[in-house]
CSV table of N, CA, C and O in Angstrom, one decimal:
chain,number,residue,atom,x,y,z
A,7,ALA,N,-7.0,-6.4,-7.9
A,7,ALA,CA,-8.1,-6.8,-8.5
A,7,ALA,C,-8.9,-5.7,-8.6
A,7,ALA,O,-10.0,-5.7,-9.3
A,8,GLY,N,-8.3,-4.3,-8.0
A,8,GLY,CA,-8.9,-3.1,-8.9
A,8,GLY,C,-10.0,-3.2,-7.8
A,8,GLY,O,-11.3,-2.2,-8.0
A,9,LEU,N,-10.5,-3.0,-6.4
A,9,LEU,CA,-11.4,-3.6,-5.7
A,9,LEU,C,-10.8,-2.8,-4.3
A,9,LEU,O,-9.7,-2.2,-4.0
A,10,PRO,N,-11.8,-1.2,-4.3
A,10,PRO,CA,-11.9,-1.3,-2.6
A,10,PRO,C,-10.8,-1.8,-1.3
A,10,PRO,O,-11.8,-2.8,-0.9
A,11,VAL,N,-10.2,-1.1,-0.9
A,11,VAL,CA,-9.3,-1.9,0.4
A,11,VAL,C,-10.2,-0.7,1.7
A,11,VAL,O,-10.1,0.5,2.3
A,12,VAL,N,-10.5,-2.1,2.6
A,12,VAL,CA,-10.4,-1.0,4.3
A,12,VAL,C,-9.2,-1.6,5.1
A,12,VAL,O,-9.2,-2.9,4.7
A,13,SER,N,-8.3,-1.3,6.0
A,13,SER,CA,-7.2,-1.5,7.2
A,13,SER,C,-7.6,-0.8,7.9
A,13,SER,O,-8.1,0.0,8.0
A,14,THR,N,-7.6,-1.8,8.7
A,14,THR,CA,-6.4,-1.3,10.1
A,14,THR,C,-5.3,0.0,10.1
A,14,THR,O,-4.9,0.1,9.6
A,15,PRO,N,-4.9,0.9,10.7
A,15,PRO,CA,-4.4,1.6,11.4
A,15,PRO,C,-2.9,0.8,11.4
A,15,PRO,O,-2.0,1.3,11.7
A,16,ILE,N,-2.2,-0.1,10.0
A,16,ILE,CA,-0.9,-0.6,10.2
A,16,ILE,C,-0.3,0.3,10.0
A,16,ILE,O,-0.4,1.2,8.8
A,17,ARG,N,0.7,0.6,10.2
A,17,ARG,CA,2.2,1.6,10.3
A,17,ARG,C,2.7,1.6,8.3
A,17,ARG,O,1.8,2.7,7.9
A,18,ASP,N,2.1,0.2,7.9
A,18,ASP,CA,2.7,0.6,6.6
A,18,ASP,C,1.7,0.9,5.8
A,18,ASP,O,1.8,1.7,4.5
A,19,VAL,N,0.8,0.2,6.3
A,19,VAL,CA,-0.8,0.8,5.2
A,19,VAL,C,-1.5,1.9,5.2
A,19,VAL,O,-1.7,2.4,4.3
A,20,VAL,N,-0.8,2.8,6.2
A,20,VAL,CA,-1.2,4.3,6.1
A,20,VAL,C,0.0,4.7,5.8
A,20,VAL,O,-0.3,6.0,4.8
A,21,ARG,N,1.2,4.4,6.1
A,21,ARG,CA,2.5,5.7,5.4
A,21,ARG,C,2.2,5.2,3.4
A,21,ARG,O,2.1,5.7,3.2
A,22,GLY,N,2.2,4.3,3.7
A,22,GLY,CA,2.0,3.8,2.0
A,22,GLY,C,1.0,3.8,1.4
A,22,GLY,O,1.5,4.2,0.0
A,23,TYR,N,0.0,4.0,2.0
A,23,TYR,CA,-1.6,4.2,1.0
A,23,TYR,C,-2.7,5.0,1.3
A,23,TYR,O,-3.9,5.2,0.5
A,24,GLY,N,-2.5,5.6,2.7
A,24,GLY,CA,-3.8,6.3,3.5
A,24,GLY,C,-3.6,8.0,3.0
A,24,GLY,O,-5.1,7.9,2.8
A,25,ASP,N,-2.8,7.6,1.5
A,25,ASP,CA,-3.3,9.1,1.0
A,25,ASP,C,-4.0,9.0,-0.2
A,25,ASP,O,-4.4,9.4,-0.9
A,26,LEU,N,-4.3,8.0,-0.8
A,26,LEU,CA,-5.2,7.9,-1.3
A,26,LEU,C,-6.6,7.8,-1.7
A,26,LEU,O,-6.9,7.4,-2.8
A,27,GLY,N,-6.7,8.3,-0.8
A,27,GLY,CA,-8.7,8.9,-0.3
A,27,GLY,C,-9.4,7.5,-0.4
A,27,GLY,O,-9.1,6.5,0.5
A,28,ALA,N,-10.3,7.5,-1.3
A,28,ALA,CA,-11.6,6.2,-0.5
A,28,ALA,C,-10.7,4.9,-1.5
A,28,ALA,O,-11.3,3.5,-0.7
A,29,ALA,N,-10.3,4.8,-2.1
A,29,ALA,CA,-9.5,3.9,-2.7
A,29,ALA,C,-8.6,2.4,-1.8
A,29,ALA,O,-9.0,1.5,-1.7
A,30,VAL,N,-8.5,3.7,-1.0
A,30,VAL,CA,-7.9,2.2,0.5
A,30,VAL,C,-8.5,3.3,1.5
A,30,VAL,O,-7.8,4.6,1.9
A,31,GLN,N,-9.5,2.7,2.4
A,31,GLN,CA,-9.7,3.5,3.4
A,31,GLN,C,-8.5,3.0,4.7
A,31,GLN,O,-9.0,1.3,5.1
A,32,ILE,N,-8.9,3.8,6.0
A,32,ILE,CA,-7.8,3.1,7.1
A,32,ILE,C,-8.7,3.7,8.3
A,32,ILE,O,-9.8,5.0,9.1
A,33,ALA,N,-9.5,2.4,8.9
A,33,ALA,CA,-10.4,2.2,9.8
A,33,ALA,C,-9.7,2.5,11.4
A,33,ALA,O,-9.2,1.2,11.0
A,34,SER,N,-10.0,2.5,12.3
A,34,SER,CA,-10.2,2.5,13.5
A,34,SER,C,-10.9,2.2,14.5
A,34,SER,O,-12.0,2.8,14.7
A,35,GLY,N,-10.9,1.4,15.1
A,35,GLY,CA,-12.5,0.4,15.7
A,35,GLY,C,-13.4,-0.1,14.7
A,35,GLY,O,-13.3,0.5,13.6
A,36,ALA,N,-14.0,-0.4,15.1
A,36,ALA,CA,-15.0,-2.2,14.8
A,36,ALA,C,-16.3,-1.0,14.4
A,36,ALA,O,-16.5,-0.8,12.7
A,37,ARG,N,-16.6,0.8,14.9
A,37,ARG,CA,-17.6,0.8,13.9
A,37,ARG,C,-16.9,1.8,12.9
A,37,ARG,O,-17.7,1.8,11.6
A,38,ASP,N,-16.0,1.7,12.8
A,38,ASP,CA,-15.5,3.2,12.1
A,38,ASP,C,-15.3,2.2,10.5
A,38,ASP,O,-15.5,2.0,9.4
A,39,PHE,N,-15.0,0.3,11.2
A,39,PHE,CA,-14.6,-0.4,10.8
A,39,PHE,C,-15.7,-0.7,9.6
A,39,PHE,O,-15.7,-1.1,8.2
A,40,VAL,N,-16.6,-1.6,10.2
A,40,VAL,CA,-18.0,-1.3,9.4
A,40,VAL,C,-18.3,0.0,8.9
A,40,VAL,O,-19.0,-0.6,7.2
A,41,ASP,N,-17.9,1.2,9.1
A,41,ASP,CA,-18.6,1.6,8.2
A,41,ASP,C,-18.0,2.1,6.7
A,41,ASP,O,-18.6,2.5,5.4
A,42,ALA,N,-16.9,2.0,7.2
A,42,ALA,CA,-16.1,2.3,5.0
A,42,ALA,C,-16.0,1.3,4.6
A,42,ALA,O,-16.1,0.9,3.7
A,43,CYS,N,-16.4,-0.6,5.0
A,43,CYS,CA,-16.7,-1.7,4.4
A,43,CYS,C,-17.9,-0.9,3.5
A,43,CYS,O,-17.9,-0.7,2.6
A,44,GLU,N,-18.9,-0.4,4.2
A,44,GLU,CA,-20.1,0.2,3.7
A,44,GLU,C,-20.1,1.2,2.8
A,44,GLU,O,-20.7,1.1,1.7
A,45,ARG,N,-19.2,1.7,3.3
A,45,ARG,CA,-18.9,3.6,2.1
A,45,ARG,C,-18.1,2.0,0.8
A,45,ARG,O,-18.7,2.7,-0.6
A,46,SER,N,-17.2,1.4,0.5
A,46,SER,CA,-16.8,0.4,-0.1
A,46,SER,C,-17.6,0.0,-0.8
A,46,SER,O,-17.5,0.1,-2.3
A,47,LEU,N,-18.3,-0.9,-0.3
A,47,LEU,CA,-19.6,-1.3,-1.5
A,47,LEU,C,-20.1,-0.6,-2.4
A,47,LEU,O,-20.8,-1.3,-3.5
A,48,HIS,N,-20.4,0.9,-2.2
A,48,HIS,CA,-20.7,1.5,-2.6
A,48,HIS,C,-19.6,2.4,-3.5
A,48,HIS,O,-20.6,2.8,-4.9
A,49,ASP,N,-18.2,2.1,-3.8
A,49,ASP,CA,-17.7,2.9,-4.0
A,49,ASP,C,-17.5,2.1,-5.8
A,49,ASP,O,-18.1,1.2,-6.2
A,50,ARG,N,-17.5,3.7,-6.8
A,50,ARG,CA,-18.0,3.3,-8.1
A,50,ARG,C,-16.9,1.6,-9.1
A,50,ARG,O,-17.2,2.0,-10.2
A,51,GLY,N,-15.4,2.5,-8.3
A,51,GLY,CA,-14.8,1.6,-9.3
A,51,GLY,C,-13.2,1.6,-8.9
A,51,GLY,O,-13.3,2.5,-7.9
A,52,PRO,N,-12.3,1.1,-9.4
A,52,PRO,CA,-11.1,1.4,-9.0
A,52,PRO,C,-10.5,3.5,-8.7
A,52,PRO,O,-10.9,3.5,-10.2
A,53,SER,N,-9.6,3.3,-8.7
A,53,SER,CA,-9.2,4.7,-8.8
A,53,SER,C,-7.3,4.9,-9.5
A,53,SER,O,-7.1,3.6,-9.0
A,54,LEU,N,-7.5,5.8,-10.7
A,54,LEU,CA,-7.1,6.2,-11.6
A,54,LEU,C,-5.1,6.2,-10.4
A,54,LEU,O,-4.0,5.5,-11.2
A,55,ALA,N,-5.3,7.0,-9.8
A,55,ALA,CA,-4.0,6.8,-8.2
A,55,ALA,C,-4.2,5.4,-7.8
A,55,ALA,O,-2.7,5.7,-8.0
A,56,VAL,N,-4.7,5.2,-7.5
A,56,VAL,CA,-4.5,3.3,-6.8
A,56,VAL,C,-3.3,2.6,-7.8
A,56,VAL,O,-2.0,2.2,-7.7
A,57,ASP,N,-3.5,2.9,-9.2
A,57,ASP,CA,-2.9,2.3,-10.8
A,57,ASP,C,-1.6,3.0,-10.5
A,57,ASP,O,-0.5,2.4,-10.6
A,58,ARG,N,-1.9,4.4,-10.4
A,58,ARG,CA,-0.2,4.5,-10.4
A,58,ARG,C,0.5,4.3,-9.2
A,58,ARG,O,1.8,4.2,-9.6
A,59,HIS,N,-0.3,4.1,-8.6
A,59,HIS,CA,1.0,4.6,-6.7
A,59,HIS,C,1.4,2.8,-6.9
A,59,HIS,O,2.3,2.9,-6.8
A,60,LEU,N,1.0,2.1,-8.0
A,60,LEU,CA,1.3,0.6,-7.8
A,60,LEU,C,1.7,0.0,-8.1
A,60,LEU,O,3.1,-0.6,-8.9
A,61,ALA,N,2.0,1.2,-10.1
A,61,ALA,CA,2.5,0.3,-10.8
A,61,ALA,C,4.0,0.7,-11.1
A,61,ALA,O,4.5,-0.3,-11.6
A,62,GLY,N,5.4,1.0,-9.7
A,62,GLY,CA,6.3,0.6,-9.6
A,62,GLY,C,6.9,-0.1,-8.1
A,62,GLY,O,7.7,-0.5,-7.7
A,63,ARG,N,5.4,-1.0,-7.5
A,63,ARG,CA,5.8,-1.8,-6.8
A,63,ARG,C,5.6,-3.1,-6.8
A,63,ARG,O,5.0,-4.1,-5.8
A,64,SER,N,5.6,-3.5,-7.7
A,64,SER,CA,5.2,-4.7,-8.0
A,64,SER,C,6.5,-6.0,-7.2
A,64,SER,O,7.5,-5.2,-6.4
A,65,TRP,N,6.5,-6.8,-6.8
A,65,TRP,CA,7.4,-7.6,-6.3
A,65,TRP,C,8.5,-7.9,-6.6
A,65,TRP,O,9.4,-7.5,-6.2
A,66,ALA,N,8.5,-7.8,-8.0
A,66,ALA,CA,9.7,-7.6,-8.4
A,66,ALA,C,10.5,-6.7,-8.2
A,66,ALA,O,11.9,-6.9,-8.1
A,67,ALA,N,10.2,-5.6,-8.1
A,67,ALA,CA,10.5,-4.1,-8.0
A,67,ALA,C,11.4,-4.5,-6.5
A,67,ALA,O,12.2,-3.8,-6.1
A,68,MET,N,10.3,-4.9,-5.7
A,68,MET,CA,10.6,-5.0,-4.4
A,68,MET,C,11.6,-5.8,-4.2
A,68,MET,O,12.7,-5.1,-3.6
A,69,TRP,N,11.9,-6.7,-4.8
A,69,TRP,CA,13.0,-8.1,-4.4
A,69,TRP,C,14.6,-7.2,-5.3
A,69,TRP,O,15.3,-6.9,-4.7
A,70,ASP,N,14.6,-6.4,-6.4
A,70,ASP,CA,15.5,-6.0,-7.2
A,70,ASP,C,16.1,-4.5,-5.9
A,70,ASP,O,17.5,-4.8,-6.0
A,71,GLY,N,15.4,-4.2,-5.4
A,71,GLY,CA,15.2,-3.0,-4.4
A,71,GLY,C,16.5,-4.0,-3.3
A,71,GLY,O,17.3,-3.1,-2.9
A,72,MET,N,15.8,-4.6,-3.0
A,72,MET,CA,16.4,-5.6,-1.3
A,72,MET,C,17.2,-6.3,-1.9
A,72,MET,O,18.6,-5.9,-1.1
A,73,GLU,N,17.5,-6.5,-3.0
A,73,GLU,CA,18.8,-7.5,-3.7
A,73,GLU,C,19.8,-6.2,-4.2
A,73,GLU,O,21.4,-6.5,-3.3
A,74,ASP,N,19.7,-5.1,-4.2
A,74,ASP,CA,20.7,-4.0,-4.3
A,74,ASP,C,21.3,-3.7,-3.2
A,74,ASP,O,22.5,-3.4,-2.8
A,75,LEU,N,20.4,-3.8,-2.3
A,75,LEU,CA,21.4,-3.3,-0.6
A,75,LEU,C,21.5,-4.0,-0.4
A,75,LEU,O,22.4,-3.8,0.3
A,76,ILE,N,21.2,-5.2,0.1
A,76,ILE,CA,22.2,-6.4,0.2
A,76,ILE,C,23.5,-6.4,-0.1
A,76,ILE,O,24.0,-6.3,0.4
A,77,ARG,N,23.5,-6.2,-2.0
A,77,ARG,CA,24.6,-6.7,-2.4
A,77,ARG,C,26.0,-5.1,-1.6
A,77,ARG,O,26.8,-5.0,-1.8
A,78,ARG,N,25.4,-4.4,-1.7
A,78,ARG,CA,25.5,-2.5,-1.8
A,78,ARG,C,26.3,-3.9,-0.6
A,78,ARG,O,27.9,-2.3,0.1
A,79,GLN,N,25.3,-3.2,0.3
A,79,GLN,CA,26.0,-3.8,1.8
A,79,GLN,C,26.9,-5.0,2.3
A,79,GLN,O,28.2,-4.6,3.0
A,80,ALA,N,27.3,-6.1,1.4
A,80,ALA,CA,27.9,-7.1,1.6
A,80,ALA,C,29.5,-6.1,1.1
A,80,ALA,O,30.2,-7.2,1.1
A,81,LEU,N,29.5,-5.6,0.1
A,81,LEU,CA,30.4,-5.2,-1.1
A,81,LEU,C,31.0,-3.8,-0.2
A,81,LEU,O,32.0,-3.3,-0.4
A,82,GLY,N,30.1,-3.8,1.3
A,82,GLY,CA,30.7,-2.0,1.4
A,82,GLY,C,30.3,-1.5,1.3
A,82,GLY,O,31.2,-0.1,1.5
A,83,MET,N,29.4,-1.0,0.3
A,83,MET,CA,29.4,0.7,-0.6
A,83,MET,C,28.2,1.6,0.5
A,83,MET,O,27.0,0.3,1.2
A,84,ASP,N,27.6,2.1,0.2
A,84,ASP,CA,27.2,3.2,0.8
A,84,ASP,C,25.6,2.7,0.4
A,84,ASP,O,25.4,3.1,-1.4
A,85,ALA,N,24.3,2.4,1.1
A,85,ALA,CA,23.4,2.0,0.6
A,85,ALA,C,22.4,2.7,0.1
A,85,ALA,O,21.4,3.0,-0.4
A,86,ALA,N,22.9,4.5,0.4
A,86,ALA,CA,22.2,6.0,0.3
A,86,ALA,C,21.7,6.1,-1.1
A,86,ALA,O,23.0,6.2,-2.4
């Protein structure tokens, strides 16, 4: 939606989005979460970094990658 996001420090969020700056803020604890939400309310809009980051991460792209890994495993091929 092009809106800023505030998340608790879920491993996948931190690993996948923690380096995107103000577009995805990671907050630990209630006060940090409220502060991050307040900062997000004043954000001027979506980050181009987020758009670039998400460009190759559609559900279809994820499915294609998982399907390839499953197929390789089923055929006894190296998945790496």
